[in-house]
Coordinates of N, CA, C and O in Angstrom, one line a residue:
M1 N -26.1 -19.3 35.7 CA -26.9 -20.1 34.8 C -26.4 -19.7 33.4 O -26.1 -18.5 33.1
I2 N -26.4 -20.7 32.5 CA -26.1 -20.4 31.1 C -27.3 -19.8 30.4 O -28.4 -20.3 30.4
I3 N -27.0 -18.6 29.7 CA -28.1 -18.0 28.9 C -27.8 -18.0 27.4 O -28.6 -17.6 26.6
G4 N -26.6 -18.4 27.0 CA -26.3 -18.5 25.6 C -25.1 -19.3 25.3 O -24.1 -19.2 26.1
I5 N -25.1 -20.1 24.3 CA -23.9 -20.8 23.8 C -23.9 -20.7 22.3 O -24.9 -20.9 21.6
G6 N -22.7 -20.4 21.8 CA -22.5 -20.4 20.3 C -21.1 -20.9 19.9 O -20.2 -20.7 20.7
S7 N -21.1 -21.6 18.8 CA -19.8 -22.0 18.3 C -19.7 -21.8 16.8 O -20.7 -21.6 16.1
D8 N -18.5 -21.7 16.3 CA -18.3 -21.5 14.9 C -16.9 -22.1 14.5 O -16.0 -22.1 15.3
I9 N -16.9 -22.6 13.3 CA -15.6 -23.0 12.7 C -15.5 -22.5 11.3 O -16.5 -22.4 10.6
I10 N -14.3 -22.1 10.9 CA -14.2 -21.5 9.6 C -12.8 -21.9 9.0 O -11.9 -22.2 9.7
D11 N -12.8 -22.0 7.7 CA -11.6 -22.3 6.9 C -10.8 -21.1 6.8 O -11.2 -20.1 6.2
I12 N -9.6 -21.1 7.3 CA -8.7 -19.9 7.3 C -8.4 -19.5 5.8 O -8.3 -18.3 5.5
R13 N -8.4 -20.5 4.9 CA -8.1 -20.1 3.5 C -9.2 -19.3 2.9 O -9.0 -18.4 2.1
R14 N -10.4 -19.4 3.4 CA -11.6 -18.6 3.0 C -11.3 -17.1 3.4 O -11.5 -16.2 2.6
I15 N -10.8 -16.9 4.6 CA -10.5 -15.5 5.1 C -9.3 -15.0 4.3 O -9.3 -13.8 3.9
E16 N -8.3 -15.9 4.0 CA -7.2 -15.5 3.2 C -7.6 -14.9 1.9 O -7.1 -13.9 1.4
K17 N -8.5 -15.6 1.2 CA -9.0 -15.2 -0.1 C -9.8 -13.9 0.0 O -9.7 -13.1 -0.9
T18 N -10.6 -13.8 1.0 CA -11.3 -12.6 1.2 C -10.4 -11.4 1.5 O -10.7 -10.3 0.9
L19 N -9.4 -11.6 2.2 CA -8.4 -10.5 2.5 C -7.7 -10.1 1.2 O -7.5 -8.9 0.9
E20 N -7.4 -11.1 0.4 CA -6.7 -10.8 -0.9 C -7.7 -10.0 -1.9 O -7.3 -9.1 -2.5
R21 N -8.9 -10.4 -1.9 CA -9.9 -9.9 -2.8 C -10.4 -8.5 -2.4 O -10.5 -7.6 -3.2
F22 N -10.7 -8.4 -1.1 CA -11.4 -7.2 -0.6 C -10.6 -6.3 0.3 O -10.9 -5.1 0.6
G23 N -9.5 -6.8 0.9 CA -8.6 -6.1 1.7 C -9.3 -5.3 2.8 O -10.1 -5.8 3.6
E24 N -9.0 -4.0 2.9 CA -9.5 -3.1 3.9 C -11.0 -3.0 3.9 O -11.6 -2.7 4.9
R25 N -11.6 -3.1 2.8 CA -13.1 -3.1 2.7 C -13.7 -4.2 3.6 O -14.7 -3.9 4.3
F26 N -13.1 -5.3 3.6 CA -13.5 -6.4 4.5 C -13.2 -6.2 5.9 O -14.0 -6.3 6.8
T27 N -11.9 -5.8 6.2 CA -11.5 -5.7 7.6 C -12.2 -4.5 8.3 O -12.6 -4.6 9.4
Q28 N -12.4 -3.4 7.6 CA -13.1 -2.3 8.2 C -14.6 -2.6 8.4 O -15.2 -2.0 9.3
R29 N -15.2 -3.4 7.6 CA -16.6 -3.7 7.7 C -16.8 -4.7 8.9 O -17.8 -4.5 9.6
C30 N -15.9 -5.6 9.2 CA -16.1 -6.7 10.1 C -15.4 -6.5 11.5 O -15.8 -7.1 12.4
F31 N -14.3 -5.8 11.5 CA -13.5 -5.8 12.7 C -13.3 -4.4 13.3 O -13.3 -3.4 12.6
T32 N -13.1 -4.4 14.6 CA -12.9 -3.1 15.3 C -11.5 -2.6 15.0 O -10.6 -3.4 14.5
E33 N -11.2 -1.4 15.3 CA -9.9 -0.8 15.1 C -8.8 -1.6 15.9 O -7.8 -1.9 15.3
L34 N -9.1 -1.9 17.1 CA -8.2 -2.7 17.9 C -7.9 -4.0 17.3 O -6.7 -4.5 17.3
E35 N -8.9 -4.7 16.8 CA -8.7 -6.0 16.2 C -7.9 -5.9 15.0 O -7.0 -6.7 14.7
R36 N -8.1 -4.9 14.1 CA -7.3 -4.7 12.9 C -5.9 -4.4 13.2 O -5.0 -5.0 12.6
Q37 N -5.6 -3.6 14.2 CA -4.2 -3.3 14.6 C -3.5 -4.6 15.1 O -2.4 -4.9 14.7
K38 N -4.2 -5.4 15.9 CA -3.6 -6.6 16.4 C -3.4 -7.6 15.3 O -2.3 -8.2 15.2
C39 N -4.4 -7.8 14.5 CA -4.2 -8.8 13.4 C -3.2 -8.4 12.4 O -2.4 -9.3 11.9
D40 N -3.1 -7.2 12.0 CA -2.2 -6.7 11.0 C -0.7 -6.8 11.5 O 0.2 -6.8 10.6
R41 N -0.5 -6.9 12.8 CA 0.9 -7.1 13.3 C 1.3 -8.6 13.3 O 2.5 -8.9 13.5
R42 N 0.4 -9.5 13.1 CA 0.7 -10.9 13.2 C 1.3 -11.5 12.0 O 1.0 -11.1 10.9
Y43 N 2.2 -12.5 12.2 CA 2.8 -13.2 11.1 C 1.8 -13.9 10.3 O 1.8 -13.9 9.1
Q44 N 0.9 -14.6 11.0 CA -0.2 -15.4 10.4 C -1.4 -14.5 10.4 O -2.4 -14.9 11.1
R45 N -1.4 -13.5 9.7 CA -2.5 -12.5 9.6 C -3.9 -13.1 9.4 O -4.8 -12.8 10.1
A46 N -4.0 -13.9 8.3 CA -5.3 -14.5 8.0 C -5.8 -15.4 9.1 O -7.0 -15.4 9.4
A47 N -5.0 -16.2 9.7 CA -5.4 -17.0 10.9 C -5.9 -16.2 12.0 O -6.9 -16.5 12.7
S48 N -5.2 -15.0 12.3 CA -5.7 -14.2 13.3 C -7.0 -13.6 13.1 O -7.9 -13.5 13.9
Y49 N -7.2 -13.1 11.8 CA -8.6 -12.6 11.4 C -9.6 -13.7 11.5 O -10.7 -13.5 11.9
A50 N -9.2 -14.9 11.0 CA -10.2 -16.1 11.0 C -10.7 -16.4 12.4 O -11.8 -16.7 12.7
R51 N -9.7 -16.4 13.4 CA -10.1 -16.7 14.8 C -11.1 -15.7 15.3 O -12.1 -16.1 15.9
R52 N -10.9 -14.4 15.0 CA -11.8 -13.4 15.5 C -13.1 -13.4 14.7 O -14.2 -13.2 15.3
Y53 N -13.1 -13.8 13.5 CA -14.3 -13.9 12.7 C -15.2 -15.0 13.3 O -16.4 -14.9 13.5
A54 N -14.6 -16.2 13.6 CA -15.3 -17.3 14.2 C -15.8 -16.9 15.6 O -17.0 -17.2 15.9
A55 N -15.1 -16.1 16.3 CA -15.5 -15.6 17.6 C -16.8 -14.8 17.5 O -17.7 -14.9 18.3
K56 N -16.8 -13.9 16.5 CA -17.9 -13.0 16.3 C -19.2 -13.8 15.9 O -20.3 -13.6 16.4
E57 N -19.0 -14.8 15.0 CA -20.1 -15.7 14.6 C -20.6 -16.4 15.8 O -21.8 -16.5 16.1
A58 N -19.7 -17.0 16.6 CA -20.1 -17.7 17.8 C -20.9 -16.9 18.8 O -21.9 -17.3 19.4
C59 N -20.4 -15.6 19.0 CA -21.0 -14.7 20.0 C -22.4 -14.3 19.5 O -23.4 -14.3 20.3
S60 N -22.5 -14.1 18.2 CA -23.9 -13.7 17.6 C -24.9 -14.9 17.8 O -26.1 -14.6 18.1
K61 N -24.4 -16.1 17.7 CA -25.2 -17.2 18.0 C -25.6 -17.4 19.4 O -26.7 -17.7 19.8
A62 N -24.6 -17.1 20.3 CA -24.9 -17.2 21.8 C -25.9 -16.1 22.2 O -26.7 -16.3 23.1
L63 N -25.9 -15.0 21.5 CA -26.9 -13.9 21.8 C -28.3 -14.3 21.3 O -29.3 -13.7 21.6
G64 N -28.3 -15.3 20.4 CA -29.6 -15.8 19.9 C -30.1 -15.0 18.7 O -31.3 -15.1 18.3
T65 N -29.3 -14.2 18.1 CA -29.8 -13.3 17.0 C -29.1 -13.6 15.7 O -29.6 -13.3 14.6
G66 N -27.8 -14.1 15.7 CA -27.0 -14.0 14.5 C -26.8 -12.6 14.2 O -26.8 -11.7 15.1
F67 N -26.5 -12.2 13.0 CA -26.3 -10.8 12.6 C -27.6 -10.2 12.1 O -27.7 -9.9 10.9
R68 N -28.6 -10.1 13.0 CA -29.9 -9.5 12.8 C -30.2 -8.7 14.0 O -29.5 -8.7 15.0
R69 N -31.4 -8.1 13.9 CA -31.9 -7.3 15.1 C -30.9 -6.4 15.7 O -30.6 -6.3 16.9
S70 N -30.2 -5.6 14.8 CA -29.3 -4.5 15.1 C -28.0 -5.0 15.8 O -27.3 -4.3 16.5
V71 N -27.6 -6.3 15.5 CA -26.3 -6.8 15.9 C -25.5 -6.8 14.7 O -25.8 -7.5 13.7
F72 N -24.4 -6.0 14.7 CA -23.5 -5.9 13.6 C -22.1 -6.4 13.9 O -21.7 -6.5 15.1
W73 N -21.3 -6.7 12.9 CA -20.0 -7.2 13.1 C -19.1 -6.4 14.1 O -18.5 -7.0 14.9
R74 N -19.0 -5.1 13.9 CA -18.2 -4.3 14.7 C -18.7 -4.1 16.1 O -18.1 -3.5 17.0
D75 N -19.9 -4.5 16.4 CA -20.5 -4.5 17.7 C -19.9 -5.6 18.6 O -20.1 -5.6 19.8
L76 N -19.2 -6.5 18.0 CA -18.6 -7.6 18.7 C -17.1 -7.6 18.5 O -16.6 -7.7 17.4
G77 N -16.4 -7.4 19.6 CA -14.9 -7.3 19.5 C -14.2 -8.3 20.4 O -14.6 -8.4 21.5
V78 N -13.2 -8.9 19.8 CA -12.4 -9.8 20.7 C -11.3 -9.0 21.4 O -10.6 -8.2 20.7
V79 N -11.3 -9.1 22.7 CA -10.3 -8.3 23.5 C -9.7 -9.3 24.5 O -10.2 -10.4 24.7
N80 N -8.6 -8.9 25.0 CA -7.9 -9.8 26.0 C -7.9 -9.1 27.4 O -7.7 -7.9 27.5
L81 N -8.2 -9.9 28.4 CA -8.1 -9.4 29.8 C -6.6 -9.2 30.1 O -5.8 -9.7 29.4
R82 N -6.4 -8.5 31.3 CA -4.9 -8.4 31.7 C -4.2 -9.7 31.8 O -3.0 -9.8 31.5
S83 N -4.9 -10.7 32.1 CA -4.3 -12.1 32.2 C -3.9 -12.7 30.9 O -3.2 -13.6 30.8
G84 N -4.5 -12.1 29.8 CA -4.3 -12.6 28.5 C -5.5 -13.4 28.0 O -5.6 -13.7 26.8
K85 N -6.4 -13.7 28.9 CA -7.6 -14.5 28.5 C -8.4 -13.7 27.5 O -8.7 -12.6 27.7
P86 N -8.8 -14.4 26.4 CA -9.7 -13.7 25.4 C -11.1 -13.6 25.9 O -11.6 -14.5 26.6
T87 N -11.8 -12.5 25.6 CA -13.2 -12.4 25.9 C -13.8 -11.5 24.8 O -13.1 -11.1 23.9
M88 N -15.1 -11.2 24.9 CA -15.7 -10.3 23.9 C -16.1 -9.0 24.6 O -16.6 -9.0 25.7
A89 N -15.9 -7.9 23.8 CA -16.4 -6.6 24.2 C -17.6 -6.3 23.3 O -17.4 -6.3 22.1
L90 N -18.8 -6.0 23.9 CA -20.0 -5.8 23.1 C -20.3 -4.3 23.2 O -20.2 -3.7 24.3
T91 N -20.8 -3.8 22.1 CA -21.3 -2.4 22.0 C -22.6 -2.4 21.2 O -23.0 -3.3 20.6
N92 N -23.2 -1.2 21.3 CA -24.4 -0.9 20.4 C -25.5 -2.0 20.5 O -25.9 -2.4 21.6
G93 N -25.9 -2.5 19.4 CA -27.0 -3.5 19.3 C -26.7 -4.8 20.0 O -27.5 -5.4 20.6
A94 N -25.4 -5.2 20.0 CA -25.0 -6.5 20.6 C -25.1 -6.3 22.2 O -25.6 -7.2 22.9
L95 N -24.7 -5.2 22.7 CA -24.8 -4.9 24.1 C -26.2 -4.8 24.5 O -26.6 -5.4 25.6
R96 N -27.0 -4.2 23.7 CA -28.5 -4.1 24.1 C -29.1 -5.5 24.1 O -29.9 -5.8 25.0
R97 N -28.7 -6.3 23.2 CA -29.3 -7.7 23.2 C -28.8 -8.5 24.4 O -29.6 -9.2 25.0
L98 N -27.5 -8.3 24.8 CA -27.0 -9.0 26.0 C -27.8 -8.5 27.2 O -28.1 -9.3 28.0
E99 N -28.1 -7.2 27.3 CA -28.8 -6.7 28.4 C -30.3 -7.3 28.4 O -30.8 -7.6 29.5
E100 N -30.8 -7.5 27.2 CA -32.2 -8.1 27.1 C -32.3 -9.5 27.7 O -33.3 -9.9 28.3
I101 N -31.2 -10.3 27.4 CA -31.3 -11.7 27.8 C -30.7 -11.9 29.2 O -30.8 -13.1 29.7
T102 N -30.2 -10.9 29.8 CA -29.6 -11.1 31.2 C -30.7 -10.8 32.2 O -31.3 -9.7 32.2
P103 N -31.1 -11.8 33.0 CA -32.1 -11.6 34.0 C -31.8 -10.4 35.0 O -30.7 -10.2 35.3
D104 N -32.9 -9.8 35.5 CA -32.7 -8.7 36.5 C -32.0 -9.3 37.7 O -32.2 -10.5 38.1
G105 N -31.1 -8.5 38.2 CA -30.3 -8.9 39.4 C -29.1 -9.8 39.1 O -28.4 -10.3 40.0
Y106 N -28.8 -10.0 37.8 CA -27.7 -10.8 37.4 C -26.8 -9.9 36.5 O -27.2 -8.9 35.9
V107 N -25.5 -10.4 36.4 CA -24.5 -9.7 35.5 C -24.1 -10.8 34.5 O -23.9 -12.0 34.9
A108 N -24.0 -10.4 33.2 CA -23.6 -11.3 32.2 C -22.1 -11.5 32.2 O -21.4 -10.5 32.3
R109 N -21.7 -12.7 32.0 CA -20.2 -13.0 31.8 C -20.0 -13.8 30.5 O -20.8 -14.7 30.3
L110 N -19.1 -13.3 29.7 CA -18.8 -13.9 28.4 C -17.5 -14.7 28.5 O -16.5 -14.1 28.8
D111 N -17.6 -16.0 28.2 CA -16.3 -16.8 28.2 C -16.1 -17.2 26.7 O -17.0 -17.6 26.0
L112 N -14.9 -17.0 26.3 CA -14.5 -17.3 24.9 C -13.3 -18.1 24.8 O -12.3 -17.9 25.6
T113 N -13.3 -19.1 24.0 CA -12.1 -19.9 23.7 C -12.0 -19.9 22.1 O -13.0 -20.1 21.4
I114 N -10.8 -19.6 21.7 CA -10.5 -19.6 20.2 C -9.2 -20.4 20.0 O -8.3 -20.4 20.8
T115 N -9.2 -21.0 18.8 CA -8.1 -21.8 18.5 C -8.0 -22.0 17.0 O -9.0 -21.6 16.3
D116 N -6.9 -22.4 16.5 CA -6.8 -22.8 15.1 C -5.9 -24.0 14.9 O -5.0 -24.2 15.7
E117 N -6.3 -24.8 14.0 CA -5.4 -25.9 13.5 C -5.6 -25.8 12.0 O -6.6 -26.3 11.4
P118 N -4.7 -25.1 11.3 CA -4.8 -24.9 9.9 C -5.2 -26.2 9.2 O -4.6 -27.2 9.5
P119 N -6.2 -26.1 8.3 CA -6.7 -24.9 7.7 C -8.0 -24.3 8.4 O -8.7 -23.5 7.8
Q120 N -8.2 -24.7 9.7 CA -9.5 -24.3 10.3 C -9.2 -23.5 11.6 O -8.2 -23.7 12.3
A121 N -10.1 -22.5 11.8 CA -10.1 -21.8 13.1 C -11.5 -22.0 13.7 O -12.5 -22.2 13.1
Q122 N -11.5 -22.0 15.1 CA -12.7 -22.4 15.8 C -12.9 -21.5 17.0 O -11.9 -21.1 17.6
A123 N -14.1 -21.2 17.4 CA -14.4 -20.4 18.6 C -15.7 -21.0 19.3 O -16.6 -21.5 18.6
L124 N -15.7 -20.8 20.6 CA -16.8 -21.2 21.4 C -17.1 -20.0 22.4 O -16.1 -19.6 23.0
V125 N -18.3 -19.6 22.5 CA -18.7 -18.5 23.4 C -19.8 -19.1 24.3 O -20.8 -19.7 23.8
I126 N -19.6 -18.9 25.6 CA -20.6 -19.2 26.6 C -21.0 -18.0 27.4 O -20.1 -17.3 27.9
I127 N -22.2 -17.6 27.4 CA -22.7 -16.5 28.2 C -23.4 -17.0 29.4 O -24.4 -17.8 29.3
T128 N -22.9 -16.6 30.6 CA -23.6 -17.0 31.8 C -24.1 -15.8 32.5 O -23.6 -14.7 32.4
A129 N -25.1 -16.0 33.3 CA -25.7 -14.9 34.2 C -25.3 -15.3 35.6 O -25.6 -16.4 36.1
V130 N -24.6 -14.3 36.2 CA -24.1 -14.5 37.6 C -24.8 -13.5 38.5 O -25.0 -12.4 38.1
P131 N -25.3 -14.0 39.7 CA -25.9 -13.1 40.6 C -25.0 -11.8 40.8 O -23.8 -12.0 41.0
A132 N -25.6 -10.7 40.8 CA -24.8 -9.4 40.9 C -24.0 -9.4 42.1 O -22.8 -8.9 42.1
E133 N -24.5 -9.9 43.2 CA -23.7 -9.8 44.5 C -22.5 -10.7 44.5 O -21.6 -10.5 45.2
L134 N -22.5 -11.7 43.6 CA -21.3 -12.6 43.5 C -20.3 -12.2 42.4 O -19.2 -12.5 42.4
A135 N -20.8 -11.5 41.4 CA -20.0 -11.1 40.2 C -18.7 -10.4 40.6 O -17.7 -10.7 39.9
A136 N -18.7 -9.5 41.5 CA -17.5 -8.8 41.8 C -16.5 -9.6 42.5 O -15.3 -9.3 42.4
R137 N -16.9 -10.7 43.1 CA -15.9 -11.6 43.8 C -15.4 -12.7 42.9 O -14.4 -13.4 43.3
L138 N -15.9 -12.9 41.7 CA -15.5 -14.0 40.9 C -14.2 -13.5 40.1 O -14.2 -12.4 39.6
P139 N -13.3 -14.4 39.9 CA -12.1 -14.1 39.1 C -12.5 -14.0 37.6 O -13.4 -14.6 37.2
Q140 N -11.8 -13.1 36.9 CA -12.1 -13.0 35.4 C -11.4 -14.1 34.7 O -10.5 -14.5 34.7

């Protein structure tokens, strides 16, 4: 069953300007260490940060909180499964919120799609609750 859906779209040029103006102050406030390492290696650095920024916004919406109720930017991290598929890793307040909205006997699954078509980046997050006995058998 779907327990949360969130989407976001952002202008990559906005992130580009923010990076120029605030640099590390911005990236350290909003992104995990892993995300910063990955984005800083990219040729299109601003687009990489923009996709992740949109994913965090979309995930906070899917959680039903936005960036309130102890859900902070770095509690939401974009990671890739071994297959390369992007997903979200939640910690601290975001993880607690996910646990709150996941029904007993179910396991939460986060599906993420991110893309960009300059000048815009977009993300969609769908959180589903899967019965615990089925979760281990489902492909990631």
